[in-house]
Each structure stands twice: as C-alpha cells, then as structure tokens.
Amino acid sequence: MTERAQRRRRTEERILASARSLFAELGFERTTIRAVAKAAAVDPALVMQYFGSKQGLFSAAVRVAPPLAAHGDTDELVEQLVDSLGLKMGELPQSSLAMMRSMLTHPEAAVEARAVLSRQIAQVAESITGDDARLRAALLTTIMLGVTVGHQLLELDELRAASQKDIARILRPALRAIADTEE
Amino acid sequence: MTERAQRRRRTEERILASARSLFAELGFERTTIRAVAKAAAVDPALVMQYFGSKQGLFSAAVRVAPPLAAHGDTDELVEQLVDSLGLKMGELPQSSLAMMRSMLTHPEAAVEARAVLSRQIAQVAESITGDDARLRAALLTTIMLGVTVGHQLLELDELRAASQKDIARILRPALRAIADTEE
DNA sequence: GCGTTCACTCTACAGGCGTTGACCGTATTG
DNA sequence: CAATACGGTCAACGCCTGTAGAGTGAACGC
C-alpha cells in the first residue's frame, strides 16, 4: 500500500475513533464536527470531505457487528444474554454505546436501533417455543436494553456498585422464567 | 381571582402543555423555544419571560409525581410494577415521557432521571428482604425502564402489537423471580 | 378617572453550527 | 524531471438558535 493511502486510512480511523467516543458520551446533537476534528487533530473541513456530512460521520461511526451469535436451547440463550451485558466484563463497543446514546433523540439513530433490536428479537425468538415467542423475545431484549441503559448510559450507582457476576446471578432466573415456556 | 391572573395562568398552562408534548416527542435539543411558542400561539419572548430560559421551561415541564405509591409484600410490588407500564392501559404522563426522551442526551434530564430512579429503587427495595435487596430493586426498576423505553419511546412493533395484559402475564413470573428471595 | 401594573409583542443581537470552495504542499506517476 | 493527484488547511457563508430590551394596550387599584 502506498504511503499516502496508509496515511489516509490512519487519519480516517482517528476521526472515526474520536467520533465514536464523542457520540457515545454526548449523543448526536451535542457532538459537533468541530469537536470531533479537534479530538482527531484535524481540520473540520476534512471530516466533511471524508464523510460527506455529520449524518454520514455518525452512520460510519455506529456501524456495528451483530450482538448475538448462535441459537441453541433456552439455557444457552439466557447465558448469551447475560454475557451480552458487557462482553466478558469488558466494555461494550463504543459504536453500540454511540447508537444507544442517541436512539431516543436522533431519528436516524432510532431507525438503526429499531433495526438492530428487531434482528435480535427475531434471533432470540428462534430459541423459544410457543406462539408468543416473538413477544417473549421482545421482552427479553428490552429487559437487557433497560439494564444496559441503566448501567452504561445512566450509570446508576446501584448497578455500578455490583459485579457483573452478581447481576448475572439475579437476572438468570428471571430471564429463564420468560424464555422457558413450560414443558 | 382577577381576570388577568386567570389569563396568565391559562397561557402558562398552554405553554407548558406544548412544551411537554414537544419535549416528549423530540427531546430537549431538537425542541426550540420558537416551536413551543408557535404551538402555544404565543410570542417566543413570552416563554423566556415566564420560565427564564429553555432549561427553566424544561424543568417546569418535567416536574412529575412520584411513580410508585406504597410498599407491601412482593406480590403487591410486582403488581404495582406491571401496572406502572401504562397506568391502567392509559398513557404515561407526558412529563415522564419528556424526561425519559432526553435522559440519555441532556445532562440535566439525566440528573433528574437518576434522582427519580434512585427514589424508586429505594422504595422497591423496602419490599424485598435479603442483603442484595438494593441490587434486586435496581434490576427490577431498570427492567421496567427498558420495557417502557422499548414500548413508548422506540415503539417497537413487537411490543406495540401486544396487549398490556399479555405483557403483564409474561413479565410477572420474571419479576417475581427477582423480588422473591427464597423463603 | 387616572396613573400604574402587567400580559404580551416586536425587533434585534451575538454566537455557534454545518457546510463550502479556494488554496497549499508533498507524494505519486509517466 | 515535469505534470498530476490528493491529503490536508484556511477563511468564510448563511442559518438557526437562545436570549435581551424596548415598546404597547388593556385590566387593575385607588
């Protein structure tokens, strides 16, 4: 790869990292192109040149891998759900946080969030039997959303004080109660 | 009461109603004083005169009654929680929606939301025994938050298609699994 | 009835925003 | 080595925002 191409790729990635961080912390509206540019040590006009618009930058910044992987039985499902709370005690990817931060106030983020959640709901539903599988899947998904929002975005003391393990221990029976349609 | 005082009270209430509606739909940042004024058929400067600033208007608009009432045994608690999803199949007050809509992106709304949630957590914890009562209460509260956000703010089809009764039926055992420390 | 209060409007300002187009210098290409 | 392409900067525009201050006319208190 030519020197110029590398340079460009690095700069672009630096801008994206700054954007993700600021979008995740402040949301779409309060994040300015100027602030992103400054954090990336770059001229604001360059951000526009690379991503076309603020919305384009946001879209590029929140592009994210699908959160859940496979589908198995309900026990496996519940385990995947509690794991998704923070992948192995680490942090959620900042692109996900950025999307969640803005999903209530930025229309495009809301569209993206609905798409991601619908995909997850459909996937969770595959591990559930019974005719209200979709509703149960939706409740499981929004439950995880609520806990994640409370923990990562609102940073409620009561949740931050707890270990991932304790949260998982308490959550598990509740999730099972929803995922297990009696047998 | 004098005619002028009535007139003022009515105008103020009209402004507040418009503000609540717009804040609930658009959030703090996308709601402009000009839009609120127009919706209330009033000059923008009057809004400033009455509420001091946009933030003052927001604070007045989201002032809200405490969501939960008493504390009893766990069954009673669970019932109160599922009822709180939408008071008797009606809508949540718009002031609550306005606060929730902005809680992830507007710092003042976040402070308010944390205060409201912490109060609710403390109250829920009173109905729970055991040394992790506070954590269980926090999880119960954020679970309800997640379902409410998914239903009222993100308007997920999978939840909107369901009746309040079905949601309550599926949620109840899950909430009980968290609220019931074994006996 | 007359001076005052007060609900309400008009006009304007200052600042920050997204966005644009011209420009510069260096790596690339033939 | 000359012509070009391209990463990157600079300065500026137009718009919308929250906000301020002066002004107006009708209800009020005496």
Short mmCIF file of C-alpha atoms (C1' of nucleotides) in Angstrom, two decimals:
data_model
loop_
_atom_site.label_atom_id
_atom_site.label_comp_id
_atom_site.label_asym_id
_atom_site.label_seq_id
_atom_site.Cartn_x
_atom_site.Cartn_y
_atom_site.Cartn_z
CA MET A 1 0.00 0.00 0.00
CA THR A 2 1.29 3.46 -0.89
CA GLU A 3 2.36 5.85 1.82
CA ARG A 4 -0.44 8.26 1.03
CA ALA A 5 -3.09 5.54 1.24
CA GLN A 6 -1.83 4.44 4.66
CA ARG A 7 -1.82 7.98 5.87
CA ARG A 8 -5.35 8.48 4.72
CA ARG A 9 -6.56 5.26 6.31
CA ARG A 10 -4.97 6.20 9.63
CA THR A 11 -6.43 9.67 9.63
CA GLU A 12 -9.85 8.33 8.77
CA GLU A 13 -9.63 5.83 11.59
CA ARG A 14 -8.51 8.53 14.01
CA ILE A 15 -11.50 10.63 13.07
CA LEU A 16 -13.83 7.66 13.48
CA ALA A 17 -12.41 6.85 16.91
CA SER A 18 -12.88 10.43 18.08
CA ALA A 19 -16.37 10.48 16.63
CA ARG A 20 -17.38 7.24 18.33
CA SER A 21 -16.06 8.45 21.64
CA LEU A 22 -17.86 11.79 21.46
CA PHE A 23 -21.10 10.40 20.05
CA ALA A 24 -21.09 7.78 22.81
CA GLU A 25 -20.55 10.37 25.51
CA LEU A 26 -22.65 13.27 24.26
CA GLY A 27 -25.06 11.95 21.66
CA PHE A 28 -25.60 13.20 18.13
CA GLU A 29 -26.83 16.74 18.74
CA ARG A 30 -24.27 17.81 21.31
CA THR A 31 -21.37 16.40 19.33
CA THR A 32 -20.01 18.97 16.89
CA ILE A 33 -17.92 18.30 13.84
CA ARG A 34 -15.50 20.87 15.16
CA ALA A 35 -15.07 18.92 18.40
CA VAL A 36 -14.51 15.65 16.56
CA ALA A 37 -11.96 17.32 14.32
CA LYS A 38 -10.15 18.84 17.25
CA ALA A 39 -10.02 15.49 19.08
CA ALA A 40 -8.58 13.92 15.95
CA ALA A 41 -6.13 16.81 15.47
CA VAL A 42 -7.52 17.59 12.07
CA ASP A 43 -9.34 20.39 10.27
CA PRO A 44 -13.16 20.29 10.46
CA ALA A 45 -13.38 20.54 6.69
CA LEU A 46 -11.52 17.27 6.34
CA VAL A 47 -14.20 15.46 8.28
CA MET A 48 -16.78 16.75 5.83
CA GLN A 49 -14.59 15.76 2.90
CA TYR A 50 -14.27 12.19 4.14
CA PHE A 51 -17.77 11.54 5.42
CA GLY A 52 -19.91 13.96 3.46
CA SER A 53 -21.99 15.25 6.35
CA LYS A 54 -22.41 14.96 10.08
CA GLN A 55 -25.01 12.28 9.50
CA GLY A 56 -22.57 10.39 7.27
CA LEU A 57 -19.97 10.53 10.01
CA PHE A 58 -22.49 9.22 12.51
CA SER A 59 -23.54 6.36 10.24
CA ALA A 60 -19.95 5.35 9.71
CA ALA A 61 -19.23 5.59 13.44
CA VAL A 62 -22.09 3.38 14.61
CA ARG A 63 -21.69 0.62 12.04
CA VAL A 64 -21.63 -2.34 14.34
CA ALA A 65 -21.34 -6.10 14.38
CA PRO A 66 -24.46 -8.10 15.26
CA PRO A 67 -24.52 -8.54 19.05
CA LEU A 68 -25.66 -12.15 19.39
CA ALA A 69 -24.26 -15.17 17.65
CA ALA A 70 -25.98 -18.55 17.52
CA HIS A 71 -29.22 -20.05 18.76
CA GLY A 72 -29.41 -23.09 20.94
CA ASP A 73 -31.68 -24.13 23.76
CA THR A 74 -33.05 -21.70 26.31
CA ASP A 75 -30.27 -22.21 28.84
CA GLU A 76 -27.72 -21.32 26.21
CA LEU A 77 -29.81 -18.32 25.20
CA VAL A 78 -30.03 -17.00 28.75
CA GLU A 79 -26.30 -17.36 29.10
CA GLN A 80 -25.70 -15.42 25.91
CA LEU A 81 -27.98 -12.68 27.11
CA VAL A 82 -26.29 -12.16 30.46
CA ASP A 83 -22.91 -12.30 28.72
CA SER A 84 -24.00 -9.54 26.35
CA LEU A 85 -24.25 -7.17 29.32
CA GLY A 86 -20.61 -6.35 28.82
CA LEU A 87 -18.63 -8.77 26.76
CA LYS A 88 -16.69 -10.66 29.41
CA MET A 89 -16.63 -7.89 31.97
CA GLY A 90 -15.10 -5.59 29.34
CA GLU A 91 -16.92 -2.66 27.82
CA LEU A 92 -19.46 -2.71 25.10
CA PRO A 93 -18.04 -1.44 21.83
CA GLN A 94 -18.27 2.33 21.70
CA SER A 95 -20.15 2.16 18.45
CA SER A 96 -23.00 0.44 20.28
CA LEU A 97 -22.92 2.99 23.07
CA ALA A 98 -22.97 5.76 20.49
CA MET A 99 -26.05 4.32 18.86
CA MET A 100 -27.84 3.74 22.15
CA ARG A 101 -26.98 7.20 23.44
CA SER A 102 -28.75 8.85 20.52
CA MET A 103 -31.54 6.40 19.84
CA LEU A 104 -34.18 8.33 21.77
CA THR A 105 -33.50 11.75 20.27
CA HIS A 106 -31.95 11.31 16.83
CA PRO A 107 -34.33 9.92 14.21
CA GLU A 108 -31.67 8.14 12.17
CA ALA A 109 -30.25 6.55 15.29
CA ALA A 110 -33.75 5.43 16.24
CA VAL A 111 -34.19 3.74 12.88
CA GLU A 112 -30.86 1.99 13.26
CA ALA A 113 -31.69 0.95 16.85
CA ARG A 114 -35.04 -0.47 15.85
CA ALA A 115 -33.37 -2.47 13.10
CA VAL A 116 -30.72 -3.87 15.43
CA LEU A 117 -33.25 -4.71 18.13
CA SER A 118 -35.67 -6.30 15.67
CA ARG A 119 -32.90 -8.50 14.35
CA GLN A 120 -32.01 -9.54 17.86
CA ILE A 121 -35.64 -10.17 18.74
CA ALA A 122 -36.09 -12.40 15.71
CA GLN A 123 -32.96 -14.30 16.62
CA VAL A 124 -33.90 -14.73 20.25
CA ALA A 125 -37.34 -15.89 19.21
CA GLU A 126 -35.79 -18.85 17.40
CA SER A 127 -34.72 -20.30 20.72
CA ILE A 128 -38.20 -20.02 22.18
CA THR A 129 -41.17 -22.29 21.56
CA GLY A 130 -44.82 -21.36 21.78
CA ASP A 131 -46.96 -18.92 19.85
CA ASP A 132 -45.98 -15.87 21.86
CA ALA A 133 -42.29 -16.47 21.15
CA ARG A 134 -41.88 -13.09 19.48
CA LEU A 135 -43.35 -11.23 22.41
CA ARG A 136 -41.22 -13.15 24.86
CA ALA A 137 -38.17 -12.45 22.73
CA ALA A 138 -39.05 -8.76 22.60
CA LEU A 139 -39.37 -8.61 26.37
CA LEU A 140 -36.06 -10.43 26.87
CA THR A 141 -34.39 -7.98 24.52
CA THR A 142 -35.86 -4.84 26.04
CA ILE A 143 -35.05 -6.12 29.51
CA MET A 144 -31.40 -6.38 28.55
CA LEU A 145 -31.65 -2.98 26.93
CA GLY A 146 -33.00 -1.46 30.14
CA VAL A 147 -30.29 -2.96 32.31
CA THR A 148 -27.62 -1.84 29.85
CA VAL A 149 -29.02 1.67 29.66
CA GLY A 150 -29.20 1.92 33.43
CA HIS A 151 -25.70 0.58 33.85
CA GLN A 152 -23.69 2.04 30.95
CA LEU A 153 -25.56 5.18 29.99
CA LEU A 154 -27.31 6.44 33.12
CA GLU A 155 -24.58 4.94 35.27
CA LEU A 156 -26.86 4.20 38.18
CA ASP A 157 -24.82 3.76 41.35
CA GLU A 158 -26.86 0.77 42.43
CA LEU A 159 -25.80 -1.11 39.31
CA ARG A 160 -22.24 0.17 39.06
CA ALA A 161 -21.60 -0.97 42.60
CA ALA A 162 -22.48 -4.54 41.67
CA SER A 163 -20.27 -7.07 39.92
CA GLN A 164 -21.21 -8.48 36.57
CA LYS A 165 -21.43 -11.85 38.29
CA ASP A 166 -23.98 -10.76 40.88
CA ILE A 167 -26.10 -9.11 38.23
CA ALA A 168 -25.99 -12.25 36.12
CA ARG A 169 -26.89 -14.42 39.12
CA ILE A 170 -30.01 -12.40 39.88
CA LEU A 171 -31.03 -11.91 36.27
CA ARG A 172 -30.72 -15.54 35.19
CA PRO A 173 -33.85 -16.96 36.86
CA ALA A 174 -35.89 -14.01 35.62
CA LEU A 175 -34.76 -14.49 32.03
CA ARG A 176 -35.39 -18.22 32.31
CA ALA A 177 -38.90 -17.54 33.54
CA ILE A 178 -39.59 -15.76 30.29
CA ALA A 179 -37.62 -17.99 27.92
CA ASP A 180 -38.95 -21.28 29.31
CA THR A 181 -42.44 -21.81 28.03
CA GLU A 182 -43.37 -24.71 30.31
CA GLU A 183 -42.52 -28.18 29.03
CA MET B 1 -59.14 35.56 41.10
CA THR B 2 -58.70 38.55 38.83
CA GLU B 3 -59.21 38.28 35.10
CA ARG B 4 -55.56 39.00 34.41
CA ALA B 5 -54.37 36.31 36.77
CA GLN B 6 -56.63 33.72 35.13
CA ARG B 7 -55.44 34.72 31.71
CA ARG B 8 -51.87 34.39 32.77
CA ARG B 9 -52.42 31.01 34.38
CA ARG B 10 -54.11 29.72 31.24
CA THR B 11 -51.39 30.97 28.95
CA GLU B 12 -48.73 29.48 31.18
CA GLU B 13 -50.53 26.16 31.16
CA ARG B 14 -50.86 26.28 27.38
CA ILE B 15 -47.14 26.87 27.03
CA LEU B 16 -46.37 24.03 29.42
CA ALA B 17 -48.65 21.64 27.54
CA SER B 18 -47.00 22.49 24.23
CA ALA B 19 -43.57 22.16 25.80
CA ARG B 20 -44.34 18.78 27.33
CA SER B 21 -45.66 17.49 24.05
CA LEU B 22 -42.67 18.68 22.04
CA PHE B 23 -40.07 17.66 24.61
CA ALA B 24 -41.69 14.21 24.80
CA GLU B 25 -41.65 13.81 21.03
CA LEU B 26 -38.35 15.43 20.08
CA GLY B 27 -36.23 15.68 23.21
CA PHE B 28 -34.55 18.74 24.66
CA GLU B 29 -32.13 19.66 21.88
CA ARG B 30 -34.49 19.39 18.93
CA THR B 31 -37.23 21.30 20.69
CA THR B 32 -36.91 25.04 20.08
CA ILE B 33 -38.45 27.79 22.11
CA ARG B 34 -39.83 29.18 18.87
CA ALA B 35 -41.64 25.90 18.16
CA VAL B 36 -43.10 25.75 21.66
CA ALA B 37 -44.25 29.35 21.36
CA LYS B 38 -45.85 28.74 17.99
CA ALA B 39 -47.67 25.64 19.27
CA ALA B 40 -48.99 27.72 22.17
CA ALA B 41 -49.88 30.62 19.86
CA VAL B 42 -47.64 32.99 21.75
CA ASP B 43 -44.52 35.08 21.18
CA PRO B 44 -41.20 33.30 21.89
CA ALA B 45 -40.13 36.11 24.19
CA LEU B 46 -43.06 35.38 26.45
CA VAL B 47 -41.81 31.88 27.07
CA MET B 48 -38.50 33.33 28.19
CA GLN B 49 -40.26 35.86 30.37
CA TYR B 50 -42.27 33.17 32.15
CA PHE B 51 -39.68 30.44 32.50
CA GLY B 52 -36.40 32.32 32.40
CA SER B 53 -34.59 30.03 29.99
CA LYS B 54 -35.06 26.94 27.88
CA GLN B 55 -33.74 24.89 30.75
CA GLY B 56 -36.24 26.53 33.10
CA LEU B 57 -39.04 25.62 30.74
CA PHE B 58 -37.81 22.05 30.60
CA SER B 59 -37.59 21.78 34.38
CA ALA B 60 -41.12 23.10 34.77
CA ALA B 61 -42.39 20.76 32.06
CA VAL B 62 -40.96 17.56 33.52
CA ARG B 63 -41.92 18.13 37.13
CA VAL B 64 -43.63 14.87 37.87
CA ALA B 65 -45.43 12.97 40.58
CA PRO B 66 -43.64 10.01 42.15
CA PRO B 67 -44.45 6.90 40.09
CA LEU B 68 -44.97 4.33 42.80
CA ALA B 69 -47.07 4.59 45.91
CA ALA B 70 -46.88 2.17 48.82
CA HIS B 71 -44.84 -0.81 49.80
CA GLY B 72 -46.32 -4.15 50.68
CA ASP B 73 -45.29 -7.73 50.11
CA THR B 74 -43.58 -8.89 46.94
CA ASP B 75 -46.77 -9.92 45.15
CA GLU B 76 -48.18 -6.48 45.67
CA LEU B 77 -44.91 -4.95 44.47
CA VAL B 78 -44.87 -6.99 41.29
CA GLU B 79 -48.43 -5.95 40.58
CA GLN B 80 -47.55 -2.30 41.06
CA LEU B 81 -44.64 -2.66 38.71
CA VAL B 82 -46.59 -4.19 35.85
CA ASP B 83 -49.33 -1.61 36.40
CA SER B 84 -46.78 1.18 36.07
CA LEU B 85 -46.18 0.16 32.45
CA GLY B 86 -49.01 2.44 31.45
CA LEU B 87 -51.33 3.49 34.18
CA LYS B 88 -54.34 1.29 33.56
CA MET B 89 -53.77 0.88 29.86
CA GLY B 90 -53.73 4.66 29.52
CA GLU B 91 -50.63 6.60 28.64
CA LEU B 92 -47.84 7.60 30.89
CA PRO B 93 -47.95 11.29 31.70
CA GLN B 94 -46.19 13.28 29.01
CA SER B 95 -43.95 14.84 31.59
CA SER B 96 -42.46 11.41 32.25
CA LEU B 97 -42.05 10.73 28.57
CA ALA B 98 -40.36 14.10 28.15
CA MET B 99 -37.88 13.28 30.88
CA MET B 100 -37.18 9.81 29.55
CA ARG B 101 -36.80 11.04 25.99
CA SER B 102 -33.99 13.37 26.98
CA MET B 103 -32.37 11.44 29.81
CA LEU B 104 -29.59 9.97 27.64
CA THR B 105 -28.53 13.17 25.92
CA HIS B 106 -29.39 16.12 28.14
CA PRO B 107 -27.29 16.36 31.31
CA GLU B 108 -29.99 18.00 33.42
CA ALA B 109 -32.53 15.42 32.34
CA ALA B 110 -30.05 12.70 33.25
CA VAL B 111 -29.66 14.13 36.74
CA GLU B 112 -33.43 14.26 37.14
CA ALA B 113 -33.82 10.72 35.79
CA ARG B 114 -31.20 9.35 38.15
CA ALA B 115 -32.95 11.02 41.06
CA VAL B 116 -36.34 9.61 40.10
CA LEU B 117 -34.95 6.13 39.51
CA SER B 118 -32.95 6.16 42.73
CA ARG B 119 -36.06 7.10 44.68
CA GLN B 120 -37.96 4.29 43.04
CA ILE B 121 -35.15 1.81 43.67
CA ALA B 122 -35.05 2.72 47.34
CA GLN B 123 -38.78 2.30 47.58
CA VAL B 124 -38.83 -1.02 45.76
CA ALA B 125 -36.01 -2.24 47.98
CA GLU B 126 -38.24 -1.84 51.03
CA SER B 127 -40.44 -4.66 49.78
CA ILE B 128 -37.50 -7.01 49.34
CA THR B 129 -35.64 -8.94 52.01
CA GLY B 130 -32.03 -10.07 51.89
CA ASP B 131 -28.76 -8.20 51.73
CA ASP B 132 -28.80 -7.67 47.97
CA ALA B 133 -32.21 -6.01 48.14
CA ARG B 134 -30.89 -2.79 46.62
CA LEU B 135 -29.40 -4.58 43.64
CA ARG B 136 -32.57 -6.56 43.09
CA ALA B 137 -34.59 -3.38 43.33
CA ALA B 138 -32.30 -1.69 40.82
CA LEU B 139 -32.70 -4.54 38.37
CA LEU B 140 -36.47 -4.55 38.76
CA THR B 141 -36.52 -0.82 38.11
CA THR B 142 -34.24 -0.88 35.07
CA ILE B 143 -36.15 -3.82 33.65
CA MET B 144 -39.34 -1.77 33.75
CA LEU B 145 -37.41 1.14 32.29
CA GLY B 146 -36.23 -0.98 29.38
CA VAL B 147 -39.69 -2.30 28.58
CA THR B 148 -41.13 1.20 28.80
CA VAL B 149 -38.42 2.65 26.58
CA GLY B 150 -38.90 -0.10 24.01
CA HIS B 151 -42.65 0.29 24.07
CA GLN B 152 -43.30 4.02 24.43
CA LEU B 153 -40.16 5.66 23.05
CA LEU B 154 -38.70 3.29 20.47
CA GLU B 155 -42.17 1.99 19.67
CA LEU B 156 -41.01 -1.50 18.83
CA ASP B 157 -43.63 -3.27 16.74
CA GLU B 158 -43.23 -6.48 18.69
CA LEU B 159 -44.32 -4.73 21.87
CA ARG B 160 -46.94 -2.42 20.39
CA ALA B 161 -48.68 -5.42 18.86
CA ALA B 162 -49.13 -6.97 22.28
CA SER B 163 -51.78 -6.12 24.84
CA GLN B 164 -50.85 -4.75 28.21
CA LYS B 165 -52.37 -7.91 29.67
CA ASP B 166 -50.14 -10.28 27.71
CA ILE B 167 -47.07 -8.27 28.59
CA ALA B 168 -48.03 -8.34 32.25
CA ARG B 169 -48.68 -12.08 32.13
CA ILE B 170 -45.22 -12.84 30.76
CA LEU B 171 -43.39 -10.29 32.89
CA ARG B 172 -44.95 -11.30 36.22
CA PRO B 173 -43.04 -14.55 36.81
CA ALA B 174 -39.78 -12.89 35.82
CA LEU B 175 -40.29 -10.01 38.24
CA ARG B 176 -41.28 -12.44 40.97
CA ALA B 177 -38.10 -14.43 40.36
CA ILE B 178 -36.13 -11.32 41.25
CA ALA B 179 -38.33 -9.95 44.02
CA ASP B 180 -38.75 -13.28 45.85
CA THR B 181 -35.61 -14.00 47.77
CA GLU B 182 -36.33 -17.62 48.58
CA GLU B 183 -38.30 -18.35 51.73
"C1'" DG C 1 -61.00 58.72 36.05
"C1'" DC C 2 -56.28 58.40 36.19
"C1'" DG C 3 -51.79 56.59 36.95
"C1'" DT C 4 -49.80 52.12 37.27
"C1'" DT C 5 -49.17 47.46 36.65
"C1'" DC C 6 -48.60 43.68 33.76
"C1'" DA C 7 -49.55 40.30 29.94
"C1'" DC C 8 -47.81 40.29 25.68
"C1'" DT C 9 -45.31 41.58 21.15
"C1'" DC C 10 -41.61 43.40 18.04
"C1'" DT C 11 -37.04 43.76 16.68
"C1'" DA C 12 -32.61 42.71 17.08
"C1'" DC C 13 -28.11 40.75 18.51
"C1'" DA C 14 -24.35 37.60 19.28
"C1'" DG C 15 -22.68 33.12 18.96
"C1'" DG C 16 -22.28 28.54 17.30
"C1'" DC C 17 -23.42 25.38 13.91
"C1'" DG C 18 -22.93 22.51 9.38
"C1'" DT C 19 -21.13 23.19 5.22
"C1'" DT C 20 -18.40 25.11 1.09
"C1'" DG C 21 -14.75 26.35 -2.20
"C1'" DA C 22 -10.33 28.07 -2.97
"C1'" DC C 23 -5.83 27.08 -1.77
"C1'" DC C 24 -1.04 24.73 -0.38
"C1'" DG C 25 2.47 21.26 -0.40
"C1'" DT C 26 4.01 16.79 -0.91
"C1'" DA C 27 3.86 12.01 -2.67
"C1'" DT C 28 2.77 9.80 -6.93
"C1'" DT C 29 3.01 8.79 -11.85
"C1'" DG C 30 4.56 8.87 -16.66
"C1'" DC D 1 12.01 15.84 -14.07
"C1'" DA D 2 7.64 17.77 -15.13
"C1'" DA D 3 2.56 17.12 -14.61
"C1'" DT D 4 -0.80 15.48 -11.74
"C1'" DA D 5 -3.43 13.72 -7.88
"C1'" DC D 6 -4.55 14.14 -3.44
"C1'" DG D 7 -4.20 14.70 1.83
"C1'" DG D 8 -4.90 18.47 4.34
"C1'" DT D 9 -5.78 23.58 5.74
"C1'" DC D 10 -7.92 28.32 5.71
"C1'" DA D 11 -11.37 31.56 5.66
"C1'" DA D 12 -15.89 32.42 5.07
"C1'" DC D 13 -21.00 32.00 4.31
"C1'" DG D 14 -25.78 31.52 5.72
"C1'" DC D 15 -28.72 29.81 9.00
"C1'" DC D 16 -30.83 28.97 13.25
"C1'" DT D 17 -30.62 29.29 17.96
"C1'" DG D 18 -31.32 31.21 22.83
"C1'" DT D 19 -31.80 35.44 24.68
"C1'" DA D 20 -32.39 40.71 25.78
"C1'" DG D 21 -34.72 45.20 25.88
"C1'" DA D 22 -37.82 48.48 24.45
"C1'" DG D 23 -42.45 49.16 23.48
"C1'" DT D 24 -48.00 48.74 23.56
"C1'" DG D 25 -52.52 48.48 25.18
"C1'" DA D 26 -55.80 46.78 28.23
"C1'" DA D 27 -57.04 45.45 33.08
"C1'" DC D 28 -56.21 46.93 37.66
"C1'" DG D 29 -56.09 49.75 42.27
"C1'" DC D 30 -57.16 53.95 44.30
#
